[in-house]
Amino acid sequence: MKDVITIANQKGGVGKTTTAVNLAASLAIAEKKVLLIDFDPQANATSSLGFYKSDYEFNIYHTLIGAKNIEDVILKTTIKTLDLIPSNIGLVAIEKELDNLKDRELTLKKILKPITKKYDYIIIDSPPTLGTITINALCASDSIIIPIQCEFFALEGLAQLLNTIKLVKRTKNPELKIKGIIPTMYTSQNNLAKQVLSDLVRHFGSKMFVDINSEKKRYIVIPRNVRLAEAPSFGKPVALYDIKSKGAKAYNKLAENILGVKNG
């Protein structure tokens, strides 16, 4: 059964794209059919999978304005079961393009309808705003994953995001759920990071992902990891760049949680 998941947080630099790309790759490596939608004008998810402007002519923007069918902009990646819909800086103009449309918040949901049954998971990488693009992503999704960096001001703006989710549930997408909160950029040697993690557990413990293959209750965190940071510059998810790295193992645990798959 398909699951459309938006990775969202209006705060920038929290690991949204890193999470979108590597979760999508981990699910695909687990032999699920996955579509990653780059819904951010910065197009970092697109380049993280090795695609650049010269590699494709059309992107998600062209489907939103009705110039292309959704099937026409899908790219095949180096992982057999992972497809990509790329983005481009031109996406910044979409708010004006959609301005006069009725139910403009449902534009993405409508254009995805012909292909949703082709995939087990559709992962949407949203921009660091709560504007029209992110609202479209939330309206098209079954659930949301919220990355939160383990640094100062980590919880800043979270209340605003939660209020936006409530508004979307009340007005456009009553089925939307918070799949979970994932702490990112965690360093166990850093007292501030440990404090932020403790705060997250205290306030949102029921919404956090746990390692289903651990005998003790362990919350999944994404560590600060050099290999994880290097992978995008090589156009690869970390699982293809260094499968043994801490970053790759963390995203594999997150995928296991979502799949409900236990080892052994």
PDB file of C-alpha atoms in Angstrom:
ATOM      1  CA  MET A   1       0.000   0.000   0.000  1.00  0.00           C
ATOM      2  CA  LYS A   2       1.419   3.359  -0.999  1.00  0.00           C
ATOM      3  CA  ASP A   3       2.568   5.840   1.625  1.00  0.00           C
ATOM      4  CA  VAL A   4       3.233   9.460   0.672  1.00  0.00           C
ATOM      5  CA  ILE A   5       5.605  11.049   3.197  1.00  0.00           C
ATOM      6  CA  THR A   6       6.666  14.696   3.298  1.00  0.00           C
ATOM      7  CA  ILE A   7       9.927  15.624   5.031  1.00  0.00           C
ATOM      8  CA  ALA A   8       9.253  19.076   6.447  1.00  0.00           C
ATOM      9  CA  ASN A   9      10.502  21.753   8.797  1.00  0.00           C
ATOM     10  CA  GLN A  10      10.385  25.442   7.938  1.00  0.00           C
ATOM     11  CA  LYS A  11      13.719  25.914   9.695  1.00  0.00           C
ATOM     12  CA  GLY A  12      16.611  25.598   7.255  1.00  0.00           C
ATOM     13  CA  GLY A  13      19.689  23.455   7.762  1.00  0.00           C
ATOM     14  CA  VAL A  14      18.015  20.719   9.797  1.00  0.00           C
ATOM     15  CA  GLY A  15      18.715  17.824   7.444  1.00  0.00           C
ATOM     16  CA  LYS A  16      15.487  17.712   5.407  1.00  0.00           C
ATOM     17  CA  THR A  17      17.138  16.897   2.089  1.00  0.00           C
ATOM     18  CA  THR A  18      19.636  14.532   3.709  1.00  0.00           C
ATOM     19  CA  THR A  19      16.746  12.676   5.308  1.00  0.00           C
ATOM     20  CA  ALA A  20      14.597  12.655   2.156  1.00  0.00           C
ATOM     21  CA  VAL A  21      17.396  11.334  -0.071  1.00  0.00           C
ATOM     22  CA  ASN A  22      18.788   8.739   2.313  1.00  0.00           C
ATOM     23  CA  LEU A  23      15.465   7.469   3.595  1.00  0.00           C
ATOM     24  CA  ALA A  24      14.250   7.076   0.005  1.00  0.00           C
ATOM     25  CA  ALA A  25      17.449   5.223  -0.910  1.00  0.00           C
ATOM     26  CA  SER A  26      17.271   2.945   2.143  1.00  0.00           C
ATOM     27  CA  LEU A  27      13.659   2.027   1.395  1.00  0.00           C
ATOM     28  CA  ALA A  28      14.573   1.347  -2.237  1.00  0.00           C
ATOM     29  CA  ILE A  29      17.534  -0.827  -1.249  1.00  0.00           C
ATOM     30  CA  ALA A  30      15.040  -2.805   0.860  1.00  0.00           C
ATOM     31  CA  GLU A  31      13.395  -3.596  -2.499  1.00  0.00           C
ATOM     32  CA  LYS A  32      10.487  -1.193  -2.169  1.00  0.00           C
ATOM     33  CA  LYS A  33       9.451   0.848  -5.192  1.00  0.00           C
ATOM     34  CA  VAL A  34      10.175   4.441  -4.216  1.00  0.00           C
ATOM     35  CA  LEU A  35       9.671   7.835  -5.821  1.00  0.00           C
ATOM     36  CA  LEU A  36      11.584  10.831  -4.452  1.00  0.00           C
ATOM     37  CA  ILE A  37      10.066  14.195  -5.340  1.00  0.00           C
ATOM     38  CA  ASP A  38      12.392  17.174  -5.096  1.00  0.00           C
ATOM     39  CA  PHE A  39       9.913  19.896  -4.149  1.00  0.00           C
ATOM     40  CA  ASP A  40      12.497  22.500  -3.175  1.00  0.00           C
ATOM     41  CA  PRO A  41      13.623  25.193  -5.676  1.00  0.00           C
ATOM     42  CA  GLN A  42      17.207  24.724  -4.436  1.00  0.00           C
ATOM     43  CA  ALA A  43      17.106  21.266  -6.086  1.00  0.00           C
ATOM     44  CA  ASN A  44      19.577  19.768  -3.605  1.00  0.00           C
ATOM     45  CA  ALA A  45      17.844  16.388  -3.557  1.00  0.00           C
ATOM     46  CA  THR A  46      18.216  16.270  -7.344  1.00  0.00           C
ATOM     47  CA  SER A  47      21.952  16.962  -7.276  1.00  0.00           C
ATOM     48  CA  SER A  48      22.400  14.606  -4.300  1.00  0.00           C
ATOM     49  CA  LEU A  49      21.391  11.785  -6.637  1.00  0.00           C
ATOM     50  CA  GLY A  50      23.825  12.896  -9.337  1.00  0.00           C
ATOM     51  CA  PHE A  51      21.514  14.924 -11.607  1.00  0.00           C
ATOM     52  CA  TYR A  52      22.248  18.473 -12.729  1.00  0.00           C
ATOM     53  CA  LYS A  53      20.472  21.069 -14.908  1.00  0.00           C
ATOM     54  CA  SER A  54      21.981  19.763 -18.133  1.00  0.00           C
ATOM     55  CA  ASP A  55      20.781  16.219 -17.390  1.00  0.00           C
ATOM     56  CA  TYR A  56      17.060  16.933 -17.690  1.00  0.00           C
ATOM     57  CA  GLU A  57      14.822  19.402 -19.487  1.00  0.00           C
ATOM     58  CA  PHE A  58      11.625  19.194 -17.452  1.00  0.00           C
ATOM     59  CA  ASN A  59      10.948  19.091 -13.724  1.00  0.00           C
ATOM     60  CA  ILE A  60       8.202  19.223 -11.098  1.00  0.00           C
ATOM     61  CA  TYR A  61       7.415  22.840 -12.011  1.00  0.00           C
ATOM     62  CA  HIS A  62       6.267  21.857 -15.504  1.00  0.00           C
ATOM     63  CA  THR A  63       3.765  19.379 -14.073  1.00  0.00           C
ATOM     64  CA  LEU A  64       2.336  21.928 -11.630  1.00  0.00           C
ATOM     65  CA  ILE A  65       1.579  24.402 -14.421  1.00  0.00           C
ATOM     66  CA  GLY A  66       0.137  21.684 -16.652  1.00  0.00           C
ATOM     67  CA  ALA A  67       2.872  21.792 -19.289  1.00  0.00           C
ATOM     68  CA  LYS A  68       3.908  18.154 -18.733  1.00  0.00           C
ATOM     69  CA  ASN A  69       2.337  14.970 -17.419  1.00  0.00           C
ATOM     70  CA  ILE A  70       3.889  13.618 -14.243  1.00  0.00           C
ATOM     71  CA  GLU A  71       5.141  10.491 -16.042  1.00  0.00           C
ATOM     72  CA  ASP A  72       7.173  12.671 -18.427  1.00  0.00           C
ATOM     73  CA  VAL A  73       9.464  14.142 -15.754  1.00  0.00           C
ATOM     74  CA  ILE A  74      10.419  10.972 -13.858  1.00  0.00           C
ATOM     75  CA  LEU A  75      14.115  10.076 -13.903  1.00  0.00           C
ATOM     76  CA  LYS A  76      15.619   6.646 -13.219  1.00  0.00           C
ATOM     77  CA  THR A  77      18.416   6.616 -10.635  1.00  0.00           C
ATOM     78  CA  THR A  78      21.320   4.233 -10.114  1.00  0.00           C
ATOM     79  CA  ILE A  79      19.175   2.305  -7.615  1.00  0.00           C
ATOM     80  CA  LYS A  80      16.838   0.152  -9.680  1.00  0.00           C
ATOM     81  CA  THR A  81      13.752   0.711  -7.518  1.00  0.00           C
ATOM     82  CA  LEU A  82      14.313   4.426  -6.863  1.00  0.00           C
ATOM     83  CA  ASP A  83      12.904   7.069  -9.215  1.00  0.00           C
ATOM     84  CA  LEU A  84      13.275  10.840  -8.987  1.00  0.00           C
ATOM     85  CA  ILE A  85      11.188  13.825 -10.000  1.00  0.00           C
ATOM     86  CA  PRO A  86      13.718  16.680 -10.188  1.00  0.00           C
ATOM     87  CA  SER A  87      13.334  20.324  -9.255  1.00  0.00           C
ATOM     88  CA  ASN A  88      14.755  23.591 -10.521  1.00  0.00           C
ATOM     89  CA  ILE A  89      15.126  27.175  -9.305  1.00  0.00           C
ATOM     90  CA  GLY A  90      12.162  28.060 -11.542  1.00  0.00           C
ATOM     91  CA  LEU A  91       9.903  26.463  -8.935  1.00  0.00           C
ATOM     92  CA  VAL A  92      10.099  29.697  -6.918  1.00  0.00           C
ATOM     93  CA  ALA A  93       7.578  31.191  -9.358  1.00  0.00           C
ATOM     94  CA  ILE A  94       4.908  28.611  -8.652  1.00  0.00           C
ATOM     95  CA  GLU A  95       3.084  30.642  -6.014  1.00  0.00           C
ATOM     96  CA  LYS A  96       2.166  33.284  -8.607  1.00  0.00           C
ATOM     97  CA  GLU A  97       1.331  30.610 -11.177  1.00  0.00           C
ATOM     98  CA  LEU A  98      -1.136  28.937  -8.816  1.00  0.00           C
ATOM     99  CA  ASP A  99      -2.533  32.155  -7.356  1.00  0.00           C
ATOM    100  CA  ASN A 100      -5.879  32.162  -9.164  1.00  0.00           C
ATOM    101  CA  LEU A 101      -6.503  28.420  -9.146  1.00  0.00           C
ATOM    102  CA  LYS A 102      -9.348  26.970  -7.112  1.00  0.00           C
ATOM    103  CA  ASP A 103      -8.029  24.556  -4.466  1.00  0.00           C
ATOM    104  CA  ARG A 104      -4.463  25.494  -5.388  1.00  0.00           C
ATOM    105  CA  GLU A 105      -3.256  23.661  -2.268  1.00  0.00           C
ATOM    106  CA  LEU A 106      -4.358  20.387  -3.887  1.00  0.00           C
ATOM    107  CA  THR A 107      -2.444  20.846  -7.153  1.00  0.00           C
ATOM    108  CA  LEU A 108       0.315  18.361  -6.303  1.00  0.00           C
ATOM    109  CA  LYS A 109      -2.171  15.796  -5.015  1.00  0.00           C
ATOM    110  CA  LYS A 110      -4.068  15.939  -8.304  1.00  0.00           C
ATOM    111  CA  ILE A 111      -1.024  15.544 -10.526  1.00  0.00           C
ATOM    112  CA  LEU A 112       0.304  12.619  -8.436  1.00  0.00           C
ATOM    113  CA  LYS A 113      -2.944  10.665  -8.687  1.00  0.00           C
ATOM    114  CA  PRO A 114      -2.041   8.757 -11.906  1.00  0.00           C
ATOM    115  CA  ILE A 115       1.183   7.330 -10.440  1.00  0.00           C
ATOM    116  CA  THR A 116       0.615   6.787  -6.711  1.00  0.00           C
ATOM    117  CA  LYS A 117      -0.289   3.116  -7.151  1.00  0.00           C
ATOM    118  CA  LYS A 118       2.998   2.463  -8.962  1.00  0.00           C
ATOM    119  CA  TYR A 119       5.037   3.073  -5.804  1.00  0.00           C
ATOM    120  CA  ASP A 120       5.223   1.676  -2.294  1.00  0.00           C
ATOM    121  CA  TYR A 121       6.570   4.981  -0.978  1.00  0.00           C
ATOM    122  CA  ILE A 122       6.623   8.519  -2.294  1.00  0.00           C
ATOM    123  CA  ILE A 123       9.007  10.789  -0.392  1.00  0.00           C
ATOM    124  CA  ILE A 124       8.651  14.569  -0.806  1.00  0.00           C
ATOM    125  CA  ASP A 125      11.538  16.893   0.045  1.00  0.00           C
ATOM    126  CA  SER A 126       9.953  20.250   0.939  1.00  0.00           C
ATOM    127  CA  PRO A 127      11.576  23.707   1.126  1.00  0.00           C
ATOM    128  CA  PRO A 128      12.381  25.551   4.386  1.00  0.00           C
ATOM    129  CA  THR A 129       9.153  27.586   4.339  1.00  0.00           C
ATOM    130  CA  LEU A 130       5.487  27.118   5.197  1.00  0.00           C
ATOM    131  CA  GLY A 131       4.298  28.634   1.907  1.00  0.00           C
ATOM    132  CA  THR A 132       2.293  27.263  -1.013  1.00  0.00           C
ATOM    133  CA  ILE A 133       4.865  24.603  -1.928  1.00  0.00           C
ATOM    134  CA  THR A 134       4.999  23.032   1.531  1.00  0.00           C
ATOM    135  CA  ILE A 135       1.218  23.254   1.978  1.00  0.00           C
ATOM    136  CA  ASN A 136       0.815  21.422  -1.360  1.00  0.00           C
ATOM    137  CA  ALA A 137       3.178  18.719  -0.124  1.00  0.00           C
ATOM    138  CA  LEU A 138       1.247  18.292   3.135  1.00  0.00           C
ATOM    139  CA  CYS A 139      -2.084  18.152   1.312  1.00  0.00           C
ATOM    140  CA  ALA A 140      -0.739  15.415  -0.971  1.00  0.00           C
ATOM    141  CA  SER A 141       0.733  13.328   1.861  1.00  0.00           C
ATOM    142  CA  ASP A 142      -0.400  10.570   4.180  1.00  0.00           C
ATOM    143  CA  SER A 143       2.171  11.532   6.792  1.00  0.00           C
ATOM    144  CA  ILE A 144       5.019  13.852   7.715  1.00  0.00           C
ATOM    145  CA  ILE A 145       8.494  13.277   9.123  1.00  0.00           C
ATOM    146  CA  ILE A 146      10.013  16.232  10.964  1.00  0.00           C
ATOM    147  CA  PRO A 147      13.833  16.406  11.155  1.00  0.00           C
ATOM    148  CA  ILE A 148      15.091  18.470  14.098  1.00  0.00           C
ATOM    149  CA  GLN A 149      18.756  19.321  14.526  1.00  0.00           C
ATOM    150  CA  CYS A 150      20.303  18.685  17.936  1.00  0.00           C
ATOM    151  CA  GLU A 151      21.528  22.243  18.316  1.00  0.00           C
ATOM    152  CA  PHE A 152      20.562  25.541  19.961  1.00  0.00           C
ATOM    153  CA  PHE A 153      17.098  26.812  18.894  1.00  0.00           C
ATOM    154  CA  ALA A 154      16.253  23.268  17.764  1.00  0.00           C
ATOM    155  CA  LEU A 155      12.621  23.558  18.830  1.00  0.00           C
ATOM    156  CA  GLU A 156      12.254  27.094  17.520  1.00  0.00           C
ATOM    157  CA  GLY A 157       9.383  27.240  15.054  1.00  0.00           C
ATOM    158  CA  LEU A 158       8.179  23.712  15.773  1.00  0.00           C
ATOM    159  CA  ALA A 159       4.956  25.046  17.296  1.00  0.00           C
ATOM    160  CA  GLN A 160       4.265  26.958  14.075  1.00  0.00           C
ATOM    161  CA  LEU A 161       4.796  23.805  11.997  1.00  0.00           C
ATOM    162  CA  LEU A 162       2.515  21.786  14.280  1.00  0.00           C
ATOM    163  CA  ASN A 163      -0.169  24.466  13.974  1.00  0.00           C
ATOM    164  CA  THR A 164       0.168  24.355  10.175  1.00  0.00           C
ATOM    165  CA  ILE A 165      -0.250  20.577  10.252  1.00  0.00           C
ATOM    166  CA  LYS A 166      -3.411  20.984  12.366  1.00  0.00           C
ATOM    167  CA  LEU A 167      -4.757  23.557   9.906  1.00  0.00           C
ATOM    168  CA  VAL A 168      -4.115  21.274   6.923  1.00  0.00           C
ATOM    169  CA  LYS A 169      -5.803  18.381   8.754  1.00  0.00           C
ATOM    170  CA  ARG A 170      -8.818  20.526   9.563  1.00  0.00           C
ATOM    171  CA  THR A 171      -9.275  22.072   6.120  1.00  0.00           C
ATOM    172  CA  LYS A 172      -7.732  19.999   3.308  1.00  0.00           C
ATOM    173  CA  ASN A 173      -6.270  16.671   4.438  1.00  0.00           C
ATOM    174  CA  PRO A 174      -7.947  15.122   7.502  1.00  0.00           C
ATOM    175  CA  GLU A 175      -5.915  11.914   7.089  1.00  0.00           C
ATOM    176  CA  LEU A 176      -2.516  13.612   7.526  1.00  0.00           C
ATOM    177  CA  LYS A 177      -0.498  12.152  10.401  1.00  0.00           C
ATOM    178  CA  ILE A 178       2.851  12.883  12.000  1.00  0.00           C
ATOM    179  CA  LYS A 179       4.825   9.739  11.268  1.00  0.00           C
ATOM    180  CA  GLY A 180       7.598  10.866  13.552  1.00  0.00           C
ATOM    181  CA  ILE A 181      10.296  13.286  14.639  1.00  0.00           C
ATOM    182  CA  ILE A 182      13.900  12.429  13.772  1.00  0.00           C
ATOM    183  CA  PRO A 183      16.786  14.161  15.599  1.00  0.00           C
ATOM    184  CA  THR A 184      19.644  15.038  13.243  1.00  0.00           C
ATOM    185  CA  MET A 185      23.275  16.164  13.514  1.00  0.00           C
ATOM    186  CA  TYR A 186      23.603  14.410  16.872  1.00  0.00           C
ATOM    187  CA  THR A 187      26.967  14.177  18.652  1.00  0.00           C
ATOM    188  CA  SER A 188      27.001  12.146  21.856  1.00  0.00           C
ATOM    189  CA  GLN A 189      30.093  14.024  23.092  1.00  0.00           C
ATOM    190  CA  ASN A 190      28.236  17.327  22.914  1.00  0.00           C
ATOM    191  CA  ASN A 191      26.330  18.237  26.086  1.00  0.00           C
ATOM    192  CA  LEU A 192      23.988  20.582  24.213  1.00  0.00           C
ATOM    193  CA  ALA A 193      23.052  17.841  21.731  1.00  0.00           C
ATOM    194  CA  LYS A 194      22.318  15.460  24.604  1.00  0.00           C
ATOM    195  CA  GLN A 195      20.164  18.106  26.278  1.00  0.00           C
ATOM    196  CA  VAL A 196      18.214  18.777  23.079  1.00  0.00           C
ATOM    197  CA  LEU A 197      17.641  15.031  22.622  1.00  0.00           C
ATOM    198  CA  SER A 198      16.463  14.791  26.235  1.00  0.00           C
ATOM    199  CA  ASP A 199      14.035  17.680  25.651  1.00  0.00           C
ATOM    200  CA  LEU A 200      12.685  16.016  22.504  1.00  0.00           C
ATOM    201  CA  VAL A 201      12.147  12.724  24.332  1.00  0.00           C
ATOM    202  CA  ARG A 202      10.415  14.493  27.212  1.00  0.00           C
ATOM    203  CA  HIS A 203       8.028  16.484  25.020  1.00  0.00           C
ATOM    204  CA  PHE A 204       7.629  14.257  21.950  1.00  0.00           C
ATOM    205  CA  GLY A 205       8.764  10.779  22.997  1.00  0.00           C
ATOM    206  CA  SER A 206       5.667   9.102  21.555  1.00  0.00           C
ATOM    207  CA  LYS A 207       6.357  10.733  18.188  1.00  0.00           C
ATOM    208  CA  MET A 208      10.000   9.673  17.931  1.00  0.00           C
ATOM    209  CA  PHE A 209      11.334   6.700  15.999  1.00  0.00           C
ATOM    210  CA  VAL A 210      12.754   3.749  17.920  1.00  0.00           C
ATOM    211  CA  ASP A 211      15.217   1.098  16.812  1.00  0.00           C
ATOM    212  CA  ILE A 212      12.938  -1.928  16.428  1.00  0.00           C
ATOM    213  CA  ASN A 213      15.949  -4.259  16.361  1.00  0.00           C
ATOM    214  CA  SER A 214      17.246  -3.172  19.756  1.00  0.00           C
ATOM    215  CA  GLU A 215      16.294  -5.128  22.884  1.00  0.00           C
ATOM    216  CA  LYS A 216      16.308  -1.910  24.889  1.00  0.00           C
ATOM    217  CA  LYS A 217      14.249   1.103  23.865  1.00  0.00           C
ATOM    218  CA  ARG A 218      16.617   3.225  21.793  1.00  0.00           C
ATOM    219  CA  TYR A 219      15.528   6.314  19.916  1.00  0.00           C
ATOM    220  CA  ILE A 220      16.900   6.633  16.392  1.00  0.00           C
ATOM    221  CA  VAL A 221      19.125   9.665  15.881  1.00  0.00           C
ATOM    222  CA  ILE A 222      21.032  10.759  12.794  1.00  0.00           C
ATOM    223  CA  PRO A 223      24.629  11.461  13.805  1.00  0.00           C
ATOM    224  CA  ARG A 224      26.987  14.114  12.588  1.00  0.00           C
ATOM    225  CA  ASN A 225      28.963  12.038  10.115  1.00  0.00           C
ATOM    226  CA  VAL A 226      31.633  13.016   7.613  1.00  0.00           C
ATOM    227  CA  ARG A 227      30.636  10.334   5.104  1.00  0.00           C
ATOM    228  CA  LEU A 228      27.012  11.483   5.277  1.00  0.00           C
ATOM    229  CA  ALA A 229      28.123  15.047   4.574  1.00  0.00           C
ATOM    230  CA  GLU A 230      30.432  13.995   1.721  1.00  0.00           C
ATOM    231  CA  ALA A 231      27.987  11.756  -0.145  1.00  0.00           C
ATOM    232  CA  PRO A 232      25.966  14.521  -1.937  1.00  0.00           C
ATOM    233  CA  SER A 233      29.103  15.935  -3.558  1.00  0.00           C
ATOM    234  CA  PHE A 234      29.555  12.545  -5.225  1.00  0.00           C
ATOM    235  CA  GLY A 235      25.908  12.453  -6.332  1.00  0.00           C
ATOM    236  CA  LYS A 236      25.151   9.415  -4.192  1.00  0.00           C
ATOM    237  CA  PRO A 237      23.044   8.541  -1.153  1.00  0.00           C
ATOM    238  CA  VAL A 238      25.264   7.546   1.745  1.00  0.00           C
ATOM    239  CA  ALA A 239      24.268   3.868   1.396  1.00  0.00           C
ATOM    240  CA  LEU A 240      26.032   3.787  -1.992  1.00  0.00           C
ATOM    241  CA  TYR A 241      28.900   5.996  -0.875  1.00  0.00           C
ATOM    242  CA  ASP A 242      29.783   4.179   2.362  1.00  0.00           C
ATOM    243  CA  ILE A 243      27.328   1.519   3.514  1.00  0.00           C
ATOM    244  CA  LYS A 244      29.309   0.927   6.720  1.00  0.00           C
ATOM    245  CA  SER A 245      29.236   4.562   7.848  1.00  0.00           C
ATOM    246  CA  LYS A 246      27.275   5.637  10.927  1.00  0.00           C
ATOM    247  CA  GLY A 247      25.078   7.807   8.738  1.00  0.00           C
ATOM    248  CA  ALA A 248      24.118   4.912   6.460  1.00  0.00           C
ATOM    249  CA  LYS A 249      23.369   2.676   9.443  1.00  0.00           C
ATOM    250  CA  ALA A 250      21.162   5.352  11.039  1.00  0.00           C
ATOM    251  CA  TYR A 251      19.041   5.816   7.928  1.00  0.00           C
ATOM    252  CA  ASN A 252      18.795   2.058   7.534  1.00  0.00           C
ATOM    253  CA  LYS A 253      17.360   1.878  11.070  1.00  0.00           C
ATOM    254  CA  LEU A 254      14.866   4.599  10.182  1.00  0.00           C
ATOM    255  CA  ALA A 255      13.806   2.648   7.078  1.00  0.00           C
ATOM    256  CA  GLU A 256      13.465  -0.536   9.173  1.00  0.00           C
ATOM    257  CA  ASN A 257      11.181   1.299  11.585  1.00  0.00           C
ATOM    258  CA  ILE A 258       8.965   2.558   8.771  1.00  0.00           C
ATOM    259  CA  LEU A 259       8.888  -0.872   7.126  1.00  0.00           C
ATOM    260  CA  GLY A 260       8.397  -2.634  10.453  1.00  0.00           C
ATOM    261  CA  VAL A 261      11.126  -5.077   9.478  1.00  0.00           C
ATOM    262  CA  LYS A 262      13.173  -6.823  12.162  1.00  0.00           C
ATOM    263  CA  ASN A 263      16.527  -8.477  11.491  1.00  0.00           C
ATOM    264  CA  GLY A 264      16.980 -12.212  12.020  1.00  0.00           C
TER     265      GLY A 264
END
